[in-house]
PDB file of C-alpha atoms and ligand atoms in Angstrom:
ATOM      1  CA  UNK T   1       0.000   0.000   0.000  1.00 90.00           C
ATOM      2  CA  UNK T   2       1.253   3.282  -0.924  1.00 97.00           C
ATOM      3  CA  UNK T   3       2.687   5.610   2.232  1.00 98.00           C
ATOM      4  CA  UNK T   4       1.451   9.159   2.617  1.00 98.00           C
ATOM      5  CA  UNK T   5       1.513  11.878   5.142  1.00 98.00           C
ATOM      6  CA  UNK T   6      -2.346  10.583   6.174  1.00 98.00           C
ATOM      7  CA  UNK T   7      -0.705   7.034   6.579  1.00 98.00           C
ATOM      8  CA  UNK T   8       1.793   8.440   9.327  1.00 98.00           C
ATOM      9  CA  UNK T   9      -1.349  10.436  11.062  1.00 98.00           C
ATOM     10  CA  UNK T  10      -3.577   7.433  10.320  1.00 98.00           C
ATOM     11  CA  UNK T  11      -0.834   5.065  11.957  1.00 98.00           C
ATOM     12  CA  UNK T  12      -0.157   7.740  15.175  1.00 98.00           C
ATOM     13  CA  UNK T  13      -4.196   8.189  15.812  1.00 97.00           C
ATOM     14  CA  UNK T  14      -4.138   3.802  15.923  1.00 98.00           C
ATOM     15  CA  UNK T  15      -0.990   3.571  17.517  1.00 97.00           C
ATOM     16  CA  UNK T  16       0.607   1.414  14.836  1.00 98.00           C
ATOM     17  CA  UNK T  17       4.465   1.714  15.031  1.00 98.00           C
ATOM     18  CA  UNK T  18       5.920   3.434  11.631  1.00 98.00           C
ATOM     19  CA  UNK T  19       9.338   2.281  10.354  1.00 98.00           C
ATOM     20  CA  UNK T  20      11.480   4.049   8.505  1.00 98.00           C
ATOM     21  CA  UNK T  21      15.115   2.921   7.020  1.00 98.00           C
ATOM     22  CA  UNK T  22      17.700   5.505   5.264  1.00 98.00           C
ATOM     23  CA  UNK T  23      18.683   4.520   1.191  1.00 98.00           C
ATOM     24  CA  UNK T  24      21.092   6.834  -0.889  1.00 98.00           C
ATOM     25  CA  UNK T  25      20.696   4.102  -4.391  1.00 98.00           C
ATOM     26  CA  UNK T  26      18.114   2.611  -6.777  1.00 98.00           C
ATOM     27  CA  UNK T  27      18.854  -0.753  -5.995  1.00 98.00           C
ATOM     28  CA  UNK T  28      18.608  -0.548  -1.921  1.00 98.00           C
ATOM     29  CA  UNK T  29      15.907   1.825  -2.124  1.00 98.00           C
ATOM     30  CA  UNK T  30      13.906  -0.975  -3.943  1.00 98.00           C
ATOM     31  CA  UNK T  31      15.388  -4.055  -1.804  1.00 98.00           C
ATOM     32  CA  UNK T  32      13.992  -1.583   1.340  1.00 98.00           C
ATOM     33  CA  UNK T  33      10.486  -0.750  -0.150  1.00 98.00           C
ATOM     34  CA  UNK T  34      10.126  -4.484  -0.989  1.00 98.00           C
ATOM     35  CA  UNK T  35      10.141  -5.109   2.697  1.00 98.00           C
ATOM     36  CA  UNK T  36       7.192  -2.555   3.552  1.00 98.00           C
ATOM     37  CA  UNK T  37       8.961   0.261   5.871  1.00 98.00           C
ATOM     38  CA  UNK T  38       6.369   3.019   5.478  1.00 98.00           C
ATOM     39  CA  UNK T  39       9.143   5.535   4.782  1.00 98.00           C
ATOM     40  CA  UNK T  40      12.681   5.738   3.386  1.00 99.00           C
ATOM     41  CA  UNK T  41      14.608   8.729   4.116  1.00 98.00           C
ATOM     42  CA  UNK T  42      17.557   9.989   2.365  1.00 98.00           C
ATOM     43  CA  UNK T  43      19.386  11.250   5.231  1.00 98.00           C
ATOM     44  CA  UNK T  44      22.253  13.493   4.389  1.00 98.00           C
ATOM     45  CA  UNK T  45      24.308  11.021   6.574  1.00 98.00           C
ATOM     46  CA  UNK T  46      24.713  10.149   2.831  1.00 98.00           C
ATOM     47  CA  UNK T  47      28.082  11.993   3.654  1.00 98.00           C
ATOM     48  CA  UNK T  48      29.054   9.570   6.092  1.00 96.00           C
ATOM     49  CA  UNK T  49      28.061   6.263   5.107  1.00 96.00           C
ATOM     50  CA  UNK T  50      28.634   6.709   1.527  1.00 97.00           C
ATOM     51  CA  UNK T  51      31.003   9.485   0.684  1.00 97.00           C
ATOM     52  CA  UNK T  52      33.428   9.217   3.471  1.00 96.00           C
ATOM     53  CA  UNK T  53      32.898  12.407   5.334  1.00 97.00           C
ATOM     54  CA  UNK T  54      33.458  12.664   9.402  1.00 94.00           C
ATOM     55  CA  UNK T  55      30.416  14.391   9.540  1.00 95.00           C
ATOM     56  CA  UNK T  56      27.208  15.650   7.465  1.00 97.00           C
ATOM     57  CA  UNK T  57      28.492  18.949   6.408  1.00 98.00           C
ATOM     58  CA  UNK T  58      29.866  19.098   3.545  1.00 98.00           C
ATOM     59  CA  UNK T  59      26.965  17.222   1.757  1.00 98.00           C
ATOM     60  CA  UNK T  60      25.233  19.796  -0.828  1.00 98.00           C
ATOM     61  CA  UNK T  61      21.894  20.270  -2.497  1.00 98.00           C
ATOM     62  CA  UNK T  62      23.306  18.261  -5.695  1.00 98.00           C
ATOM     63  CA  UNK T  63      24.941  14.945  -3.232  1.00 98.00           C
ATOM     64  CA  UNK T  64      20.826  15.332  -2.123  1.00 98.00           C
ATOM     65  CA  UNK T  65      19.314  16.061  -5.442  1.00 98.00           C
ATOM     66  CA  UNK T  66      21.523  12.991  -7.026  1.00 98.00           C
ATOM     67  CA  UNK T  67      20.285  10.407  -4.315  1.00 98.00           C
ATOM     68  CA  UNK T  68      17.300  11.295  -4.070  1.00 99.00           C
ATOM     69  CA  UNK T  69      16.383  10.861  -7.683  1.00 98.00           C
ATOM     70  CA  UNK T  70      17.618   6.972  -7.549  1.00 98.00           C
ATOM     71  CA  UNK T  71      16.054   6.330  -4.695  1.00 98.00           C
ATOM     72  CA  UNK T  72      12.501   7.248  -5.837  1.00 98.00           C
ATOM     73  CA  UNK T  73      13.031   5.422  -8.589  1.00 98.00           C
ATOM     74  CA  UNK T  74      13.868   2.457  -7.118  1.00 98.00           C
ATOM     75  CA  UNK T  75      10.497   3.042  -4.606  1.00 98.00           C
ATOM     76  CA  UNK T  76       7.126   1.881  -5.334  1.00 98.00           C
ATOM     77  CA  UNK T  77       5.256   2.272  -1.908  1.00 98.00           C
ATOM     78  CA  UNK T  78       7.244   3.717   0.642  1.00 98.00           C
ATOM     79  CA  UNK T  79       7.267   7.610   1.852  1.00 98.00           C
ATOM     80  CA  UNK T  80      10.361   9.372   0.188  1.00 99.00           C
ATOM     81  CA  UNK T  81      11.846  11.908   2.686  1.00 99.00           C
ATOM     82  CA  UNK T  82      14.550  14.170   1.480  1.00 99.00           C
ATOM     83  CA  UNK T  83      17.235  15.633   4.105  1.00 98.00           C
ATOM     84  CA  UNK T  84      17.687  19.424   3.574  1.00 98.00           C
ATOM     85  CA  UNK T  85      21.734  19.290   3.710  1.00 98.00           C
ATOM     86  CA  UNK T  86      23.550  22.110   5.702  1.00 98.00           C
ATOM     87  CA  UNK T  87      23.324  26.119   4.733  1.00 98.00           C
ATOM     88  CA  UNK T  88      20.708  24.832   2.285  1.00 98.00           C
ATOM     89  CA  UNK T  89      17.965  26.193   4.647  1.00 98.00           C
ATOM     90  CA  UNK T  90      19.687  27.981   7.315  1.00 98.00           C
ATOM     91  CA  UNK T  91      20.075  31.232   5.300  1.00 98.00           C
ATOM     92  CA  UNK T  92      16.698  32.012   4.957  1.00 98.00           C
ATOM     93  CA  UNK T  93      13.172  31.514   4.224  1.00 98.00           C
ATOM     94  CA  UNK T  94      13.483  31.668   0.804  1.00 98.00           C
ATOM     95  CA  UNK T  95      16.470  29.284   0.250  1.00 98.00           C
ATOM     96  CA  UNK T  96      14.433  26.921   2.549  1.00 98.00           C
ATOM     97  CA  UNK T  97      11.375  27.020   0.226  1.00 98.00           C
ATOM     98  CA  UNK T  98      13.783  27.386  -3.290  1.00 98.00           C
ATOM     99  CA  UNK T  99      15.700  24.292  -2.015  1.00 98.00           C
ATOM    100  CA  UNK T 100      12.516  22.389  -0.607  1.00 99.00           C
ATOM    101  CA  UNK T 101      11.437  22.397  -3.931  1.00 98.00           C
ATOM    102  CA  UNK T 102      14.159  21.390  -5.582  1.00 98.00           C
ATOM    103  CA  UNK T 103      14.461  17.901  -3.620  1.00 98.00           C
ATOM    104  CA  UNK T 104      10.919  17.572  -4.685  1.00 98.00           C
ATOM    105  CA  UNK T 105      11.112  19.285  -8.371  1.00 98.00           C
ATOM    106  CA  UNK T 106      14.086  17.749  -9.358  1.00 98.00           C
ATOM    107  CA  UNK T 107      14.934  14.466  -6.862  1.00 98.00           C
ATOM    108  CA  UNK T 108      10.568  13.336  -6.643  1.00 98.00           C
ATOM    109  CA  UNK T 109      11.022  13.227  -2.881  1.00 98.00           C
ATOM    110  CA  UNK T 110       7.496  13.152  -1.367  1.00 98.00           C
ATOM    111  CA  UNK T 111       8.624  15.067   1.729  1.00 98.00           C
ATOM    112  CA  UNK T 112      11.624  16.836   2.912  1.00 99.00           C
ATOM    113  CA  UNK T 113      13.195  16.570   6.369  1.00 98.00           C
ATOM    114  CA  UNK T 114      15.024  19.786   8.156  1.00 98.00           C
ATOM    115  CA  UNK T 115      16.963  20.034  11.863  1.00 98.00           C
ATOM    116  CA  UNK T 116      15.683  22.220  14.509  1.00 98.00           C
ATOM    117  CA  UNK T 117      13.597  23.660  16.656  1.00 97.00           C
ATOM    118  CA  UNK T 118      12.290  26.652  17.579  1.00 98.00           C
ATOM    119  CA  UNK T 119      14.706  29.049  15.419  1.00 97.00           C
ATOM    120  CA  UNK T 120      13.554  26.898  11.917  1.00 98.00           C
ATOM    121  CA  UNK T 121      10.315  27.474  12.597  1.00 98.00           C
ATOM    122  CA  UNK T 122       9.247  29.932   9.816  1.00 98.00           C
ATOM    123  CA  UNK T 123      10.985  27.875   7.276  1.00 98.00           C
ATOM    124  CA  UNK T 124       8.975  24.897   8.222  1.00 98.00           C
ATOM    125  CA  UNK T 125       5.393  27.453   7.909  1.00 98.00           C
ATOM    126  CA  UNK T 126       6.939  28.655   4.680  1.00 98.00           C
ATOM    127  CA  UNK T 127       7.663  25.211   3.193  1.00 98.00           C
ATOM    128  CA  UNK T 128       4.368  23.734   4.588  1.00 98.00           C
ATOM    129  CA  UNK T 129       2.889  27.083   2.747  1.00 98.00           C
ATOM    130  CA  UNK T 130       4.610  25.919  -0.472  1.00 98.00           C
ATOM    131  CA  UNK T 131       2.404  22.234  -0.182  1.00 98.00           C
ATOM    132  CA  UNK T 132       6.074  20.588   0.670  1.00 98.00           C
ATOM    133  CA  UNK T 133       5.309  18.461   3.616  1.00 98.00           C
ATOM    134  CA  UNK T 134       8.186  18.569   6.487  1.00 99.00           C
ATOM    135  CA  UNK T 135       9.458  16.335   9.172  1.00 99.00           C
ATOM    136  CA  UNK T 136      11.569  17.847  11.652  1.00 98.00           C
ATOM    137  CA  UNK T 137      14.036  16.486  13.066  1.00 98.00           C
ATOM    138  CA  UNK T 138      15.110  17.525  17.098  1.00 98.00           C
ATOM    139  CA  UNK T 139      17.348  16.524  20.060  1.00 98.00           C
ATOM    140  CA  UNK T 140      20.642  15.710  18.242  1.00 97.00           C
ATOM    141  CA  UNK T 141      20.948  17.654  15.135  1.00 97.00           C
ATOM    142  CA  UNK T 142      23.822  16.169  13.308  1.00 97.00           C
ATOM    143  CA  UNK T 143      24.364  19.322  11.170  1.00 98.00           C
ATOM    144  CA  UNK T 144      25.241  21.493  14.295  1.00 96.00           C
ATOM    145  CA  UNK T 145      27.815  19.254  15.498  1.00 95.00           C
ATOM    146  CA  UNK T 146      30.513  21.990  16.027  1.00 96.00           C
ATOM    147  CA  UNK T 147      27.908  24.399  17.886  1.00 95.00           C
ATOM    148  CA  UNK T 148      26.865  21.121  20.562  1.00 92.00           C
ATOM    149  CA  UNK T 149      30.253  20.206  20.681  1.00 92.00           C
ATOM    150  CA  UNK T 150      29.966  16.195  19.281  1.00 91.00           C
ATOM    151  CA  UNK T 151      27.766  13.771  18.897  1.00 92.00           C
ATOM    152  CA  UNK T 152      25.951  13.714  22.100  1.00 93.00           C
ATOM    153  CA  UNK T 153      22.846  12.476  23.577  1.00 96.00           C
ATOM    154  CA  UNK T 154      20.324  15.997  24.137  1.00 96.00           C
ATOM    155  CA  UNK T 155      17.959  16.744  26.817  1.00 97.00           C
ATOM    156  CA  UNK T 156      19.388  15.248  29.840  1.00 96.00           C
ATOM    157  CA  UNK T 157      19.324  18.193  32.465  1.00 97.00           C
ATOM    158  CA  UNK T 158      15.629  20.271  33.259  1.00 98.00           C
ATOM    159  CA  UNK T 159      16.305  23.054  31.309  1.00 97.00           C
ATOM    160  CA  UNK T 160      17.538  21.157  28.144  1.00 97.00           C
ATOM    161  CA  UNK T 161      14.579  18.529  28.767  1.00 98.00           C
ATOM    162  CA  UNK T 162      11.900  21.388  28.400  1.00 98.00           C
ATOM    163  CA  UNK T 163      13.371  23.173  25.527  1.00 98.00           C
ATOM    164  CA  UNK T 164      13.046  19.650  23.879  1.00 98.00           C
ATOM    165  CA  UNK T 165       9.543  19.455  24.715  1.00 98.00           C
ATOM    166  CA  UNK T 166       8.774  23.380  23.467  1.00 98.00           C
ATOM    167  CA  UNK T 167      10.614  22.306  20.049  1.00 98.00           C
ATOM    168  CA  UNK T 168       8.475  19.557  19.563  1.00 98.00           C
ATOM    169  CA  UNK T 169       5.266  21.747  20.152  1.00 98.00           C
ATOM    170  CA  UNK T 170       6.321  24.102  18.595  1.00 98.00           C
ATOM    171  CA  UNK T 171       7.406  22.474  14.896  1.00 98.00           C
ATOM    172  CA  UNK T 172       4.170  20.872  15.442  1.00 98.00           C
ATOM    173  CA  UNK T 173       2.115  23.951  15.449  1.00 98.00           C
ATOM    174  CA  UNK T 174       4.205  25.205  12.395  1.00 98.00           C
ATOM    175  CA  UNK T 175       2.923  22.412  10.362  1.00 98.00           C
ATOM    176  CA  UNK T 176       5.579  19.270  10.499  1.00 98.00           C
ATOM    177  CA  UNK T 177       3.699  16.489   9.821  1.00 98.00           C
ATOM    178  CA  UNK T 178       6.105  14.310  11.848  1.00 98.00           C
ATOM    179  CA  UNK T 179       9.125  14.780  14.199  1.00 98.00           C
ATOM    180  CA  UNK T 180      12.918  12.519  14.112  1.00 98.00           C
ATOM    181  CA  UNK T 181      13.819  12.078  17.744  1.00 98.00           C
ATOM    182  CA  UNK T 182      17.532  11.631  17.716  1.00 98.00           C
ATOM    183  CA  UNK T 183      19.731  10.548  21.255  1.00 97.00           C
ATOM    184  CA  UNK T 184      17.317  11.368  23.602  1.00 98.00           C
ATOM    185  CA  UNK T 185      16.366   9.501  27.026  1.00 98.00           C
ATOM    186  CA  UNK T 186      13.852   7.289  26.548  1.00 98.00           C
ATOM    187  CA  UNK T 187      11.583   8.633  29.320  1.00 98.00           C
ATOM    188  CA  UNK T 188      12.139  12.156  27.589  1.00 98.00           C
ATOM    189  CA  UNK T 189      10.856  10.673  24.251  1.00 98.00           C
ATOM    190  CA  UNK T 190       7.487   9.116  25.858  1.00 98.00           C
ATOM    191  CA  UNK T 191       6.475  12.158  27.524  1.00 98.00           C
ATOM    192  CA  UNK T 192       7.421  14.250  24.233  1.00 98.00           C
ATOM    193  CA  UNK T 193       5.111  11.320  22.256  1.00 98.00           C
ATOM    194  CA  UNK T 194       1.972  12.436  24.490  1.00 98.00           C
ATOM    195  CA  UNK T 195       2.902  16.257  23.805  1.00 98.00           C
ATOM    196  CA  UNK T 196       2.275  16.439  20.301  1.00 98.00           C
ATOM    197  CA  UNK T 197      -0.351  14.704  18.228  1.00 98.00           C
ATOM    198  CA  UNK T 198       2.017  14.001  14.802  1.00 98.00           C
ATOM    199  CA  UNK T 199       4.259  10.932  15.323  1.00 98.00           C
ATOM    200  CA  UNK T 200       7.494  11.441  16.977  1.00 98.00           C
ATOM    201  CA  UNK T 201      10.247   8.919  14.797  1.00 98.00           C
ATOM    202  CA  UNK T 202      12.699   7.375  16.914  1.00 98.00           C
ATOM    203  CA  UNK T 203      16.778   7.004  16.682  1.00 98.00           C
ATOM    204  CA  UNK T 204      18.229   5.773  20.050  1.00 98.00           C
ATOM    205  CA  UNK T 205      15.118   7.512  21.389  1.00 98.00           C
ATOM    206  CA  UNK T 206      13.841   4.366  23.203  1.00 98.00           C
ATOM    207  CA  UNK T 207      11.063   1.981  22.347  1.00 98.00           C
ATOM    208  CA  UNK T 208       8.126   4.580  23.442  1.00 97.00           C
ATOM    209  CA  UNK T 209       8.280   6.874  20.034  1.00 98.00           C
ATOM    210  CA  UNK T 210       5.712   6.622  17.703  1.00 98.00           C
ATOM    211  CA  UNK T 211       7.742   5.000  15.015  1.00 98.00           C
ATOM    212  CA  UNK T 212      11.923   4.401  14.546  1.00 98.00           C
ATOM    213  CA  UNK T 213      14.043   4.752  12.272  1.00 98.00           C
ATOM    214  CA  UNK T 214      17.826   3.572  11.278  1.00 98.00           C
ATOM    215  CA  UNK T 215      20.731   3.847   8.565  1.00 97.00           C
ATOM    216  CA  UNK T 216      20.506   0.825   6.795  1.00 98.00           C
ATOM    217  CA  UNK T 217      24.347   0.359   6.964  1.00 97.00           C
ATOM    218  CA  UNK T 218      24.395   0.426  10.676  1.00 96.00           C
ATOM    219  CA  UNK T 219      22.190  -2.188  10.867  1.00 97.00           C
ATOM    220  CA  UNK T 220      23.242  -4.436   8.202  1.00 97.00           C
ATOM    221  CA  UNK T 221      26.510  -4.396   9.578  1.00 95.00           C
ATOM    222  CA  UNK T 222      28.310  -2.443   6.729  1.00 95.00           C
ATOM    223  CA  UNK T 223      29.865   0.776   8.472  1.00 91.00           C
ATOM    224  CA  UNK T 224      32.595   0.189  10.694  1.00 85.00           C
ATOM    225  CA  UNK T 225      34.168   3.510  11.569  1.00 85.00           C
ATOM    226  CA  UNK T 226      31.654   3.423  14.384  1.00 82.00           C
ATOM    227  CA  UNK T 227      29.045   2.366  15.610  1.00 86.00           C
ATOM    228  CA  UNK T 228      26.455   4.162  17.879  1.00 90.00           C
ATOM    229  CA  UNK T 229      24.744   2.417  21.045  1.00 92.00           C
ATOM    230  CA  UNK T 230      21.317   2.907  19.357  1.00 95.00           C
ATOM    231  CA  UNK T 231      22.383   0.732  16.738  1.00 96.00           C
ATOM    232  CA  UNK T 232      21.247  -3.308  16.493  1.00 96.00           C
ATOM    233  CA  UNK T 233      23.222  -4.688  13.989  1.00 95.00           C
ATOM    234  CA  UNK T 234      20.015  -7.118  12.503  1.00 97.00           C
ATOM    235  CA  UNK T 235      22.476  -8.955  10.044  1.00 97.00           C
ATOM    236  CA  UNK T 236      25.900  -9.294   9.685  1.00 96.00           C
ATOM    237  CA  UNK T 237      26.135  -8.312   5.649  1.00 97.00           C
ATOM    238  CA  UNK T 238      29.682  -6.575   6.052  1.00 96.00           C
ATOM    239  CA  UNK T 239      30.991  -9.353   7.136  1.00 96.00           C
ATOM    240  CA  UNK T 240      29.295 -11.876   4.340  1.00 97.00           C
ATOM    241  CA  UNK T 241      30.798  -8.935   1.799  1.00 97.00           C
ATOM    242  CA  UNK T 242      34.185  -9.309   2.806  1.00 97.00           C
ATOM    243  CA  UNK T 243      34.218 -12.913   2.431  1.00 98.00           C
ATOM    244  CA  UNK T 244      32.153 -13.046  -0.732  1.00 98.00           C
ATOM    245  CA  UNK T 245      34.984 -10.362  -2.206  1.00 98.00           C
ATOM    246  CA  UNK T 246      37.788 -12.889  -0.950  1.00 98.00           C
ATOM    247  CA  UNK T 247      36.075 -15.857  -2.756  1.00 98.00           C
ATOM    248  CA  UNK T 248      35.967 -13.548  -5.827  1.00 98.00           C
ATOM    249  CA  UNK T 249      39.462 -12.772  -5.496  1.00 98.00           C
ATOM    250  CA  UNK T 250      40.579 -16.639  -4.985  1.00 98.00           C
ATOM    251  CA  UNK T 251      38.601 -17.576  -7.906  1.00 98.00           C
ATOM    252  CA  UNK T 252      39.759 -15.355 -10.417  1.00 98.00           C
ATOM    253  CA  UNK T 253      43.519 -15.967  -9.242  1.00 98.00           C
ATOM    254  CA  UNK T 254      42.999 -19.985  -9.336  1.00 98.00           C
ATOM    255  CA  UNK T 255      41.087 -19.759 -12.614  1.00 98.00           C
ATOM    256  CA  UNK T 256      37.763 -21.180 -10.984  1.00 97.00           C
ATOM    257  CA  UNK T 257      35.523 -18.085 -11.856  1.00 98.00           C
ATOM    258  CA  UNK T 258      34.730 -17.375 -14.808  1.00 98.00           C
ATOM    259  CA  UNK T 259      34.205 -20.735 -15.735  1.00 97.00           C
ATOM    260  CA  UNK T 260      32.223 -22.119 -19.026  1.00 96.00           C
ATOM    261  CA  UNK T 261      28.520 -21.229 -18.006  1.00 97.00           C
ATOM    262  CA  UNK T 262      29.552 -17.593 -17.564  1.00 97.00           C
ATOM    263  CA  UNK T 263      31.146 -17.181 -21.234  1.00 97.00           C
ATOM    264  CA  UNK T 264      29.528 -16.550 -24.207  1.00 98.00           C
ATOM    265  CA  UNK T 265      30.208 -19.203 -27.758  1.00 97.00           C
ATOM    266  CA  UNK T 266      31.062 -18.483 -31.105  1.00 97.00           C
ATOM    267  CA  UNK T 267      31.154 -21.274 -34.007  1.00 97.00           C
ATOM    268  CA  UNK T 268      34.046 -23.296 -34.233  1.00 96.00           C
ATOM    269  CA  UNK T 269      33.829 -22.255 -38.308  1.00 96.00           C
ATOM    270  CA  UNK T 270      34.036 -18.593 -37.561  1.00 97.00           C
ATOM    271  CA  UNK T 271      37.289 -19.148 -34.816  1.00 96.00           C
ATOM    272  CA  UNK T 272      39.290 -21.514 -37.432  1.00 96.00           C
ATOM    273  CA  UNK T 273      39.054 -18.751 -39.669  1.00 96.00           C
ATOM    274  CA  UNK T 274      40.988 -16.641 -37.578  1.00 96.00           C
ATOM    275  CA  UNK T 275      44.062 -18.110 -37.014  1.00 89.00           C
TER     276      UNK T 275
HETATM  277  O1  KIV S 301      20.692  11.629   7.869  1.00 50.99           O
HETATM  278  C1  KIV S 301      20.146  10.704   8.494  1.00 50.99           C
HETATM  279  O2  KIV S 301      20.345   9.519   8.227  1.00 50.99           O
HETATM  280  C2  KIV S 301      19.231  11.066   9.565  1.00 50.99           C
HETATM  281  C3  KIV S 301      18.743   9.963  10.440  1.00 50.99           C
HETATM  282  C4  KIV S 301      19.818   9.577  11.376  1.00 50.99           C
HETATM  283  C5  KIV S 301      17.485  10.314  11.120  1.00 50.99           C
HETATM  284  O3  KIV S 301      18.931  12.212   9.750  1.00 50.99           O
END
């Protein structure tokens, strides 16, 4: 069944669970839709997991625009959510909107997703404005790294706890149609669920959220430069990679692979008249 905005408001109001994977390619996006998640983001920790950045900064509107097109071609049911990558939507209003519709002009996302709180509130009206349905995304925002000072989990003191809470209130009232919890406690997360009425997505945000979501490589096993406590590795692939690529290897250099079903014939008329 095909995934809209009503399916994550339908699923909240019946307090179905949504799940949600990240895909940067055609043929994962379509191995992931296969499998019913009711939404595939295209995180811009595209930067990370595919293009070898430390962080998601560097990742521009084209990286976004470029994955985003494969994946929703590769996507036949699933929600398409596009990340607005850094300074695309910080500037202003109007960049938000101008680059809002790009990812959905130019890469057929079906939503885009943006980080922050209270301060991105007006692009999130102005986008909504523009009929380009958001999902925010609070508690660690990736993109803002250097301004928290790492990757660390958000909300733990009082004061920290209840701006959490006002964010999620508030990027509800300017129209987000859902909201990525990301590090926060667990206990912070369920009372933030009850808060708002659009569903709150999970990422090490405990089991209470309305839905969760995860980068595929983390839990297939394929990224090793780290991996976050959030993270249940579901399958081993990395490893099954790495030995399939040494079997490859071995094959080739003992002349077992290619062998004769793999080649292609010619007549033997047509070879004796080359020599
Ligand atoms: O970019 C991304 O993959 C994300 C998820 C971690 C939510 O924003």
């Amino acid at each position: 069944m095909k995934n809209t905005i009503v399916t994550f408001k339908d699923a909240k109001e019946r307090c179905e669970k949504l799940t949600m994977l990240t895909a940067y390619d055609y043929s994962m996006a379509k191995l992931i839709d296969d499998a019913g998640v009711n939404g595939i983001l295209v995180g811009d920790s595209v930067g990370m997991v595919c293009l070898g950045y430390e962080d998601t900064i560097s990742v521009t509107m084209e990286d976004m625009i470029h994955h985003t097109k494969a994946v929703s071609r590769g996507v036949k049911n699933a929600l398409v959510v596009a990340d607005m990558p850094f300074m695309s939507y910080q500037t202003s209003v109007y960049d938000a909107v101008v680059n809002a519709g790009r990812l959905m002009k130019e890469g057929r996302a079906h939503a885009v997703k943006l980080e922050g709180g209270i301060s991105m509130c007006d692009r999130i009206e102005a986008i909504v404005k523009a009929s380009i349905p958001v999902m925010a995304h609070i508690g660690l925002t990736p993109q803002s790294v250097n301004a928290i000072g790492g990757f660390k989990v958000q909300g733990k003191n009082e004061e920290a706890a209840k701006e959490l809470i006002e964010a999620a209130k508030a990027v509800e009232k300017a129209g987000a149609f859902a909201i990525v919890l990301e590090c926060v406690p667990s206990k912070l997360a369920a009372i933030i669920r009850k808060e708002v009425s659009i569903p709150t997505i999970g990422i090490g945000a405990g089991s209470e959220c309305d839905g969760q979501i995860l980068v595929y490589q983390d839990m297939l096993g394929m990224f090793s430069d780290f991996t976050p406590k959030f993270v249940k590795k579901f399958a081993n692939v990395g490893e099954k990679m790495t030995e399939a690529f040494r079997e490859y290897i071995k094959e080739v250099q003992d002349g077992t692979f290619p062998g004769p079903e793999h080649g292609f014939k010619i007549s033997e008329e047509v070879i004796t008249k080359l020599y």
